[in-house]
Short mmCIF file of C-alpha atoms in Angstrom, two decimals:
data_model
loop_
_atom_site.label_atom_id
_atom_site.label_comp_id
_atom_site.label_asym_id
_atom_site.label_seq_id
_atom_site.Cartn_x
_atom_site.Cartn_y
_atom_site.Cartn_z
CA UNK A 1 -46.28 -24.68 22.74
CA UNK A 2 -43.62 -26.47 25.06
CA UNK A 3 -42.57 -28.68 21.86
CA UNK A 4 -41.96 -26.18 19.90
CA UNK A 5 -39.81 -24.36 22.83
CA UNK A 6 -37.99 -27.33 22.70
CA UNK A 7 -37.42 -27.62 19.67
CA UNK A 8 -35.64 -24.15 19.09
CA UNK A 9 -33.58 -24.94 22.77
CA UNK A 10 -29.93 -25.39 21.74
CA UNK A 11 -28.32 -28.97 23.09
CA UNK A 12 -25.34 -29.72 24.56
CA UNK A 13 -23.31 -29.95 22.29
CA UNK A 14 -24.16 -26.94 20.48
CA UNK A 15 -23.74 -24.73 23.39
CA UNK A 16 -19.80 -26.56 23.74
CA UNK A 17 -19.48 -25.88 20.04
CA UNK A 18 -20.71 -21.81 20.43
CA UNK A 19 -18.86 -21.38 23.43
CA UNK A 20 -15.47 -22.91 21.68
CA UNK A 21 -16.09 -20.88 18.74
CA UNK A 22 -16.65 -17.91 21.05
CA UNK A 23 -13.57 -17.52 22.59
CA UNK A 24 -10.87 -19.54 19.48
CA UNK A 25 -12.39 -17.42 17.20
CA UNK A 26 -10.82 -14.32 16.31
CA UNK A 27 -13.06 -11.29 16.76
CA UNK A 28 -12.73 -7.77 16.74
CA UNK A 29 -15.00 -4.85 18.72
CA UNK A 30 -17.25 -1.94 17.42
CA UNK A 31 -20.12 -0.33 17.89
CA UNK A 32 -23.68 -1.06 16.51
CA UNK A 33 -26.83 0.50 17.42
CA UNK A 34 -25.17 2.74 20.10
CA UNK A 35 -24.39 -0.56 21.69
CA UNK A 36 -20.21 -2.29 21.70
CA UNK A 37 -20.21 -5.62 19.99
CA UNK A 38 -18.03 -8.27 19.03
CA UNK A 39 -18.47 -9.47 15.57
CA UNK A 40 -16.55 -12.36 13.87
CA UNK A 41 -15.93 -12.92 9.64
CA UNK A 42 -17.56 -16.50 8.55
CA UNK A 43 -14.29 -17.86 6.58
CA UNK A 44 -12.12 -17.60 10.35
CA UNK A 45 -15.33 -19.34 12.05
CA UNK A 46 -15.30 -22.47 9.38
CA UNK A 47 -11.51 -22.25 9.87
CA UNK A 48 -11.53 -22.43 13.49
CA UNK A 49 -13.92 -25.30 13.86
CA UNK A 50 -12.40 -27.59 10.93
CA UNK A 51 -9.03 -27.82 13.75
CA UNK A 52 -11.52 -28.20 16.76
CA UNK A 53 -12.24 -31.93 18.36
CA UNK A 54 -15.42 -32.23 16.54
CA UNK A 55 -13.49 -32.21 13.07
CA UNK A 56 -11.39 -35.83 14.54
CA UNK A 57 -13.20 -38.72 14.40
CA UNK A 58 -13.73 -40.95 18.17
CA UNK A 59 -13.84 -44.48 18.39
CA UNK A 60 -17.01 -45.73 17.19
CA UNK A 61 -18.19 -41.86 16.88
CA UNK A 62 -17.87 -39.91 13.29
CA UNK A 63 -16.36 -36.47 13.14
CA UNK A 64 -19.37 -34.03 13.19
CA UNK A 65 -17.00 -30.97 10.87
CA UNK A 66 -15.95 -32.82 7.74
CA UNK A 67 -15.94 -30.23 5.18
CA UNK A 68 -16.45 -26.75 4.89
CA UNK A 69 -20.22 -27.57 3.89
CA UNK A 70 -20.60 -29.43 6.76
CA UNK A 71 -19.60 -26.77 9.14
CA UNK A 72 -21.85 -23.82 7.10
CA UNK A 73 -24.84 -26.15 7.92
CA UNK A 74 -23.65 -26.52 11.36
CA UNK A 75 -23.15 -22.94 11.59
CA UNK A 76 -26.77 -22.02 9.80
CA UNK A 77 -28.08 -24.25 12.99
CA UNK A 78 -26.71 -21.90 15.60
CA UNK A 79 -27.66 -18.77 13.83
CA UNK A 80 -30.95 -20.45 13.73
CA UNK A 81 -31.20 -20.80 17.57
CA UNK A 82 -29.42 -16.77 18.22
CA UNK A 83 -26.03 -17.72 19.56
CA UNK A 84 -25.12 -14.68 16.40
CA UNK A 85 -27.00 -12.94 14.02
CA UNK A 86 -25.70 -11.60 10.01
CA UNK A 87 -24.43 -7.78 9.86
CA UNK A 88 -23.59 -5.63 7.03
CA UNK A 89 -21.05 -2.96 6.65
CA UNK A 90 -21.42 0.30 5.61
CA UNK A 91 -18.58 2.65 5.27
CA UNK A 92 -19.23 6.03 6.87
CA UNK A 93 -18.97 9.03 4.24
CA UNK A 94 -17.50 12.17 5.34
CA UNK A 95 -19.44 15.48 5.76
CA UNK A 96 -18.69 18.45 4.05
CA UNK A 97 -17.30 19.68 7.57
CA UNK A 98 -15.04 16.81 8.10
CA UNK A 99 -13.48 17.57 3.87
CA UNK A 100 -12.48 20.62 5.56
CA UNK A 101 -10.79 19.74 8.55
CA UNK A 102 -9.30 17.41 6.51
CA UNK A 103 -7.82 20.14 3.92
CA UNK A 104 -7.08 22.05 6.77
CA UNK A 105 -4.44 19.59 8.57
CA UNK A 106 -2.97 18.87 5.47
CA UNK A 107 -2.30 22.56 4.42
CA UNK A 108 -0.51 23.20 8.19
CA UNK A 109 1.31 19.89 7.79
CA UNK A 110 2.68 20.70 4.71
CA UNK A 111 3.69 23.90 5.99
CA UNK A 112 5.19 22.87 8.92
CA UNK A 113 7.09 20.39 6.84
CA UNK A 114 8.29 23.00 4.41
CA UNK A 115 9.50 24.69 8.02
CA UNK A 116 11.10 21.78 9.09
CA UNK A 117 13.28 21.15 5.50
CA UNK A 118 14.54 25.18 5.47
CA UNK A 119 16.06 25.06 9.12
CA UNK A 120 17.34 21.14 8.44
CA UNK A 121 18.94 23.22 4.98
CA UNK A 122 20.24 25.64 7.12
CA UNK A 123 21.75 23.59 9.94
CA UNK A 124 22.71 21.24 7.08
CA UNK A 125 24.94 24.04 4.96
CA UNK A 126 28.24 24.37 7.23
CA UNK A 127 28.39 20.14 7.11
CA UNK A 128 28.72 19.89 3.39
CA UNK A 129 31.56 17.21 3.72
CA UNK A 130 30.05 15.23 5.84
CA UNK A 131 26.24 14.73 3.96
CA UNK A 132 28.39 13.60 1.01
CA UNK A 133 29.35 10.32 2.69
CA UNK A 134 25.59 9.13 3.89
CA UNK A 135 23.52 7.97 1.01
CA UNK A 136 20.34 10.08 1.16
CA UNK A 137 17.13 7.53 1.16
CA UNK A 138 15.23 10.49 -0.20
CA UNK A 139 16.21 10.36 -4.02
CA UNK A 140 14.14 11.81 -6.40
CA UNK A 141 13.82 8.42 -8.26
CA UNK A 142 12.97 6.09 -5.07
CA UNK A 143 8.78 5.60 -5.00
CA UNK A 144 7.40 6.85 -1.67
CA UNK A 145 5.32 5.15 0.37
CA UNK A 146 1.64 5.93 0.59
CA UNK A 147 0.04 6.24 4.17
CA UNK A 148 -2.40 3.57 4.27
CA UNK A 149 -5.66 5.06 5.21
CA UNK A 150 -8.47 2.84 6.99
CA UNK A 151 -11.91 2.89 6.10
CA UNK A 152 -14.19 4.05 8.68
CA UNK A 153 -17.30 1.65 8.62
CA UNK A 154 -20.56 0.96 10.87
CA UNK A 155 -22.50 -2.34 11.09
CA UNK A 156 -26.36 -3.32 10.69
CA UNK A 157 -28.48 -5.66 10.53
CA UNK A 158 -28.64 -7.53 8.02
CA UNK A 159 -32.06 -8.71 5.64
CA UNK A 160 -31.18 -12.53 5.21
CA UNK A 161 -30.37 -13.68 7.55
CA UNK A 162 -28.18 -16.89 6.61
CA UNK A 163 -24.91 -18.41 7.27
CA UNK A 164 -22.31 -18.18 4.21
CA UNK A 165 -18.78 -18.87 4.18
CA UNK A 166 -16.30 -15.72 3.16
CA UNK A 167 -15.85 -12.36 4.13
CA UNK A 168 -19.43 -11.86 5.26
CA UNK A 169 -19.61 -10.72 9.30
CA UNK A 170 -21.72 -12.09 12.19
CA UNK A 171 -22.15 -10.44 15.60
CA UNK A 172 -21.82 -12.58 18.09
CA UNK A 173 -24.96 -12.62 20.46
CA UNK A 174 -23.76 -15.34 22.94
CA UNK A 175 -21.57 -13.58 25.31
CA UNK A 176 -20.31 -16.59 28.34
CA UNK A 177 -18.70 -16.21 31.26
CA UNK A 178 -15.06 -16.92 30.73
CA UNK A 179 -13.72 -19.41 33.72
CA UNK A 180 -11.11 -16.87 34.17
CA UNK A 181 -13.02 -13.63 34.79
CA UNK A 182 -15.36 -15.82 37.08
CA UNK A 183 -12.37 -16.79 39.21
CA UNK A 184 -10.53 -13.68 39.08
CA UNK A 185 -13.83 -11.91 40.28
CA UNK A 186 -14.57 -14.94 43.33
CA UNK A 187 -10.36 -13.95 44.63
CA UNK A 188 -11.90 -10.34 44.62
CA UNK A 189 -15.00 -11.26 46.89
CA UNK A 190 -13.12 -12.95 48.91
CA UNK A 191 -10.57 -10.43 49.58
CA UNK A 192 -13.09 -7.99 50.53
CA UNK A 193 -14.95 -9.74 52.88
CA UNK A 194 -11.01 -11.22 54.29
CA UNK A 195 -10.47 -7.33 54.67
CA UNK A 196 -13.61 -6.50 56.19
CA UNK A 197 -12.95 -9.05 59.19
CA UNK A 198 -8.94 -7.37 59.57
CA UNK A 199 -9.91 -7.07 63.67
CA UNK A 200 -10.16 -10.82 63.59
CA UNK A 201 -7.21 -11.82 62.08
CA UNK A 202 -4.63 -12.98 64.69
CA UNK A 203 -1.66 -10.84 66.24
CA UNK A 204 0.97 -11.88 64.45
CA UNK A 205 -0.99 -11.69 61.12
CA UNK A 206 -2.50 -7.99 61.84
CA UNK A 207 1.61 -6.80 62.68
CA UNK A 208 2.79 -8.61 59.24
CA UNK A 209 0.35 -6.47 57.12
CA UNK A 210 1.27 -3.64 59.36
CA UNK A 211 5.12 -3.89 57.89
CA UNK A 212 4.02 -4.87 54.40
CA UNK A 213 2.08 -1.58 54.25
CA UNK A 214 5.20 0.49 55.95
CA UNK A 215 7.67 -1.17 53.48
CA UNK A 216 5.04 -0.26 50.50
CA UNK A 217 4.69 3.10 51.09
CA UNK A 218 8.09 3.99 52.01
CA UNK A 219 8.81 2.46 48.40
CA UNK A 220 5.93 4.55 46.37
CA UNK A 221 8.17 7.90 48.44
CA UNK A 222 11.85 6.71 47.46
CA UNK A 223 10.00 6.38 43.71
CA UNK A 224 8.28 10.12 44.23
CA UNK A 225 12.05 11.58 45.98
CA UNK A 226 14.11 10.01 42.86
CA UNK A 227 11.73 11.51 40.30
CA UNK A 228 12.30 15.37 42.16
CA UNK A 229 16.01 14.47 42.53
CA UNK A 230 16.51 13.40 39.40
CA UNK A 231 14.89 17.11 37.96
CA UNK A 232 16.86 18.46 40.04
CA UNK A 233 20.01 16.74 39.01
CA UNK A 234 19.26 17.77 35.15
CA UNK A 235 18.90 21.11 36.09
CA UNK A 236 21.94 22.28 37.49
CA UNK A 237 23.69 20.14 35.65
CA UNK A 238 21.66 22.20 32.58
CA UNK A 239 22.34 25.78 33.87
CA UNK A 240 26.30 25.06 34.99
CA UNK A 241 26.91 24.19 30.89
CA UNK A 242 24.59 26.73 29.51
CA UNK A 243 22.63 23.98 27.94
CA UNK A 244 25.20 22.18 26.05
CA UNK A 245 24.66 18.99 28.67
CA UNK A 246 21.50 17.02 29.07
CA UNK A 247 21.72 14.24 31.70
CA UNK A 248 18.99 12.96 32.76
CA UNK A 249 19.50 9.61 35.55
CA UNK A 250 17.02 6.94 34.92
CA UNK A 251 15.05 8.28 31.90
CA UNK A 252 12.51 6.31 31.80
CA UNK A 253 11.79 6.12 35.81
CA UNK A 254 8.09 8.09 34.89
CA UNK A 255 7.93 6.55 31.05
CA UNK A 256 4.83 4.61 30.05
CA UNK A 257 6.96 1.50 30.54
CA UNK A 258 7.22 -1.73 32.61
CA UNK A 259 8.34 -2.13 36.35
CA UNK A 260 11.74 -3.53 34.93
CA UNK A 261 12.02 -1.23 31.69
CA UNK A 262 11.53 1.89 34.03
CA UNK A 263 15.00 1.08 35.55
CA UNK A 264 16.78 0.50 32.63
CA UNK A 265 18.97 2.32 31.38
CA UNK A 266 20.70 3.46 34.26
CA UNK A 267 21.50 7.11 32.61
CA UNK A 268 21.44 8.87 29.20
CA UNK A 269 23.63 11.52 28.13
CA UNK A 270 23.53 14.21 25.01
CA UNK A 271 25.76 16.88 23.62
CA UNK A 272 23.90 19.60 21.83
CA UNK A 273 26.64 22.53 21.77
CA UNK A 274 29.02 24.10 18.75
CA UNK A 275 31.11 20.87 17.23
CA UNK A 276 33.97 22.49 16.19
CA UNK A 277 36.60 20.01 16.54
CA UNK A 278 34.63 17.53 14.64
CA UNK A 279 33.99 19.92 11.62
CA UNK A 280 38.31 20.39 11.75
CA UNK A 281 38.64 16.84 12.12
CA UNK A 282 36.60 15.80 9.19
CA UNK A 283 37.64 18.78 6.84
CA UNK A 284 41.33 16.95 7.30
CA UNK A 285 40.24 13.86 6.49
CA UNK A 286 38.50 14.93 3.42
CA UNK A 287 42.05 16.61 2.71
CA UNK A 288 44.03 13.21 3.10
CA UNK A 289 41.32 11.30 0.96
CA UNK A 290 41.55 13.78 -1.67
CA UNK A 291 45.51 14.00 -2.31
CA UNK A 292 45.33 9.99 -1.93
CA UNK A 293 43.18 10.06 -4.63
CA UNK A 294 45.83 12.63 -6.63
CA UNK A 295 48.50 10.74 -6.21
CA UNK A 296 46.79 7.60 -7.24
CA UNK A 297 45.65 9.37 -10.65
CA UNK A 298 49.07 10.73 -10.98
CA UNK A 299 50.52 6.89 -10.91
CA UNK A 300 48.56 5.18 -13.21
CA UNK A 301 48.96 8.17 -16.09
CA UNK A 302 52.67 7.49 -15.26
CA UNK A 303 51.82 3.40 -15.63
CA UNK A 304 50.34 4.58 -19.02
CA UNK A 305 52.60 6.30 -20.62
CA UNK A 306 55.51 4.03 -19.67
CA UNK A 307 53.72 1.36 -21.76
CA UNK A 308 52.72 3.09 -24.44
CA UNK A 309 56.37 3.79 -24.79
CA UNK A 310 57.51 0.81 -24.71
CA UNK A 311 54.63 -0.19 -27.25
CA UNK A 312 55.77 2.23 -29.83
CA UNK A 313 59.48 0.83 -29.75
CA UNK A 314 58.15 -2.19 -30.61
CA UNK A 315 56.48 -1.29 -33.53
CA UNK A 316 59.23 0.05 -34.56
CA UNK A 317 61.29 -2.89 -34.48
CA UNK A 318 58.89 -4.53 -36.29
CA UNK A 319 58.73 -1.86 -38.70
CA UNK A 320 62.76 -2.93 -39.20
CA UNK A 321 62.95 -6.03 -39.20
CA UNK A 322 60.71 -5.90 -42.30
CA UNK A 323 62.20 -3.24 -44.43
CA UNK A 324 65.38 -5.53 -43.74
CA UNK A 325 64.01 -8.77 -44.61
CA UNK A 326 62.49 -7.18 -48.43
CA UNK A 327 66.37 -5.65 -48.84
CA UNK A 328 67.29 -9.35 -48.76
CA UNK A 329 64.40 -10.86 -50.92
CA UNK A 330 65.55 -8.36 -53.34
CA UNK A 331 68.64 -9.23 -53.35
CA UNK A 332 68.45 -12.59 -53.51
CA UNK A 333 66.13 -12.28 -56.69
CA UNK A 334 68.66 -10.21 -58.39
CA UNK A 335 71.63 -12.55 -57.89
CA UNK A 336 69.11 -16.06 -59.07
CA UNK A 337 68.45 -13.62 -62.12
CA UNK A 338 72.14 -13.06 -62.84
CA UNK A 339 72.89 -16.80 -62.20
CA UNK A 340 69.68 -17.37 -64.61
CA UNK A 341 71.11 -15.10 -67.50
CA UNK A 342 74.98 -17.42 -67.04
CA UNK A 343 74.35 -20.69 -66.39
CA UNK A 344 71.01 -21.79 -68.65
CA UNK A 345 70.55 -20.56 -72.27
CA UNK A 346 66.48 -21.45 -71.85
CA UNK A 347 66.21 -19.58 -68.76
CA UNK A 348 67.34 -16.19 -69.46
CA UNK A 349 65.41 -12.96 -69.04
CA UNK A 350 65.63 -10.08 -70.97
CA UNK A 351 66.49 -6.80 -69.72
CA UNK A 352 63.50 -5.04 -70.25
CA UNK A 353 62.02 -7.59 -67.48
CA UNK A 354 64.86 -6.95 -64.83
CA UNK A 355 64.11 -3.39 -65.38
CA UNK A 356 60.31 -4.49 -64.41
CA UNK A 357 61.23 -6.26 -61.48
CA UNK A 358 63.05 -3.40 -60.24
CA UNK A 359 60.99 -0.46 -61.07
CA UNK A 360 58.12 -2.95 -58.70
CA UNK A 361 60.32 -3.54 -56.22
CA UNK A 362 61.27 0.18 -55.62
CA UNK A 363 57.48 0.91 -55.86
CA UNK A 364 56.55 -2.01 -53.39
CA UNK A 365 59.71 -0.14 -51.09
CA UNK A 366 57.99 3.36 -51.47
CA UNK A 367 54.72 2.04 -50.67
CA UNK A 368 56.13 0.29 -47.37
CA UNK A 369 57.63 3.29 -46.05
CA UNK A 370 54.88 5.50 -46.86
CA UNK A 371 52.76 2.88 -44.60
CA UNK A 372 55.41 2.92 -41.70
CA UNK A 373 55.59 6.65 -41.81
CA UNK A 374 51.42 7.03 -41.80
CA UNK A 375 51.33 4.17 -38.82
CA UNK A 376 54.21 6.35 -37.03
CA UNK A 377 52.01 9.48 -36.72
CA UNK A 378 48.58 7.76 -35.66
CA UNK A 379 51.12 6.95 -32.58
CA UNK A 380 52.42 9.96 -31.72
CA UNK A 381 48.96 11.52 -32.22
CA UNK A 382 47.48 8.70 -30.12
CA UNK A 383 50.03 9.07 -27.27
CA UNK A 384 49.18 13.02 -27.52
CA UNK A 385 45.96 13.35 -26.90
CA UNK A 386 46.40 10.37 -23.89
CA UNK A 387 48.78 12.76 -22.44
CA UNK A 388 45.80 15.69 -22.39
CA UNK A 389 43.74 13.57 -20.72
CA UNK A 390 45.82 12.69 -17.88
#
């Protein structure tokens, strides 16, 4: 009987092992069997204990964590000897009464937010020109987030009961002392029993606790005073302005804040009257950006048609220059022919083939000036409908 005791008593080193994997490890809280627990998953355990000590080898001492194999077996030990036992999860289906809360909230929320959009609409309507600066983040083709929803879930205990690493979860059974909750509760003891013997402190000590309790309390008042004054403060300053003025001096002097953050900032101010001047202001801004933009139109249709101008005249030089330079080639063929038909009895030509020549070069002439004249109305048909558009 005492072997086997023995046997199943965890060593040394397994209890330094627990307890370091106890308090590295991350864990989270719940309840189990009407009972709060701490439970652990099995891949953050391995994790953990592969960058302990025991994973670096000593001198003339092996490393105990090698591998992840090593450290399930390791593990399977101490589940062995109840420093934690396996759980399973179960996720927690909701009653029929619960589907109906449920429905319930989200009809009055969606109410409340179809409220919310008609008086935003309304207070929204005389401050046209000033919504159609700010990009709105609520487009109909940006994808809206989805609330993530967590999954309610319960724990119990689990059939086999055997260490395995991945996303199963242990409950830790081997709760330590931490060294700091022992020494923060040993400062308590002895405070007590230091102010349990106050009449035997010395003179001087008993009259130096004496202030520090004066000075404290008349601290906790000027804290109480400031909070009234302060109300006070906002409230006349809320009736003499019929509203429009909220000051408030320290605002967050009675916030769930820190010592520091309760004193900062020093005071907070808001307007919440009729804007006027800034709807006046911004409707004549809106003015001056708009007959900027006129003007700038007006320019550049002036830009265009100046160049389109001056592109037509140059077509029509070209058009020139090359009803001028077939007058010459004709020309010049006529005069070779007559030189042709004098000087050289081999060369001459007939005058049913002059007569050719010219009847094609009158039809080539036609045919140019019918192309000029078709060219010359695309233009002006062109430059038309340019001028609607501007």
């Amino acid at each position: 009987m005492y072997s086997k005791k023995k046997h199943y008593e965890p060593t040394k080193e397994e209890k330094a092992v627990a307890k370091y994997l106890r308090f590295n490890c991350p864990t989270k809280s719940t309840s189990m069997m009407c009972h709060r627990v701490d439970y652990f998953t099995a891949s953050k355990a391995v994790d953990c204990l592969l960058d302990s000590k025991w994973a670096k080898a000593k001198k003339g001492e092996e490393a105990v964590f090698t591998t992840r194999e090593s450290v399930v077996d390791y593990c399977n030990r101490l589940l062995k000897k109840q420093f934690f036992h396996r759980a399973l999860k179960v996720i927690k289906k909701k009653s029929e009464k619960d589907i109906k809360k449920d429905k319930a909230k989200c009809d009055s929320s969606k109410e409340e937010e179809k409220k919310g959009k008609k008086e935003k609409e309304k207070k929204k309507e005389p401050e046209v020109p000033e919504v159609k600066k700010e990009k709105s983040d609520d487009s109909p083709g940006s994808p809206k987030k989805k609330k993530e929803v967590k999954k309610k879930f319960k724990l119990e205990s689990h059939d086999e009961q055997v260490f395995l690493d991945g996303s199963e979860v242990y409950v830790w059974i081997y709760d330590p002392v931490h060294f700091k909750t022992f020494a923060m509760g040993l400062i308590l003891v002895i405070a007590v029993i230091a102010a349990t013997l106050f009449p035997l402190w010395p003179a001087e000590m008993r009259v130096g606790v004496y202030y520090l309790s004066v000075a404290a309390g008349c601290f906790v008042a000027s804290i109480l005073l400031l909070a009234v004054a302060r109300c006070i403060l906002f409230l006349l300053i809320w009736l003499v302005t019929g509203g429009r003025h909220h000051f408030w001096f320290l605002p967050n002097l009675t916030a769930d804040v820190g010592f520091i953050d309760s004193f900062r900032p020093l005071y907070t101010h808001e307007y919440k009257g009729p804007r006027t001047s800034s709807k006046k202001s911004s409707d004549k801004a809106d003015d001056k950006d708009d007959a900027a933009a006129t003007k700038a139109q007006k320019s550049d249709s002036e830009e265009k048609s100046d160049s389109e101008k001056k592109d037509e005249e140059g077509k029509d030089e070209e058009e020139r220059g090359e009803e001028r330079q077939s007058d010459s080639d004709s020309d010049r063929r006529e005069e070779e022919g007559s030189q042709h038909s004098n000087g050289n009895d081999f060369e001459m030509i007939t005058r049913e083939e002059l007569e050719q020549q010219t009847e094609d070069e009158e039809d080539e002439r036609d045919d140019d000036e019918e192309e000029g004249a078709q060219e010359r109305k695309e233009g002006e048909s062109e430059t038309k409908a340019q001028s609607a558009e501007t």
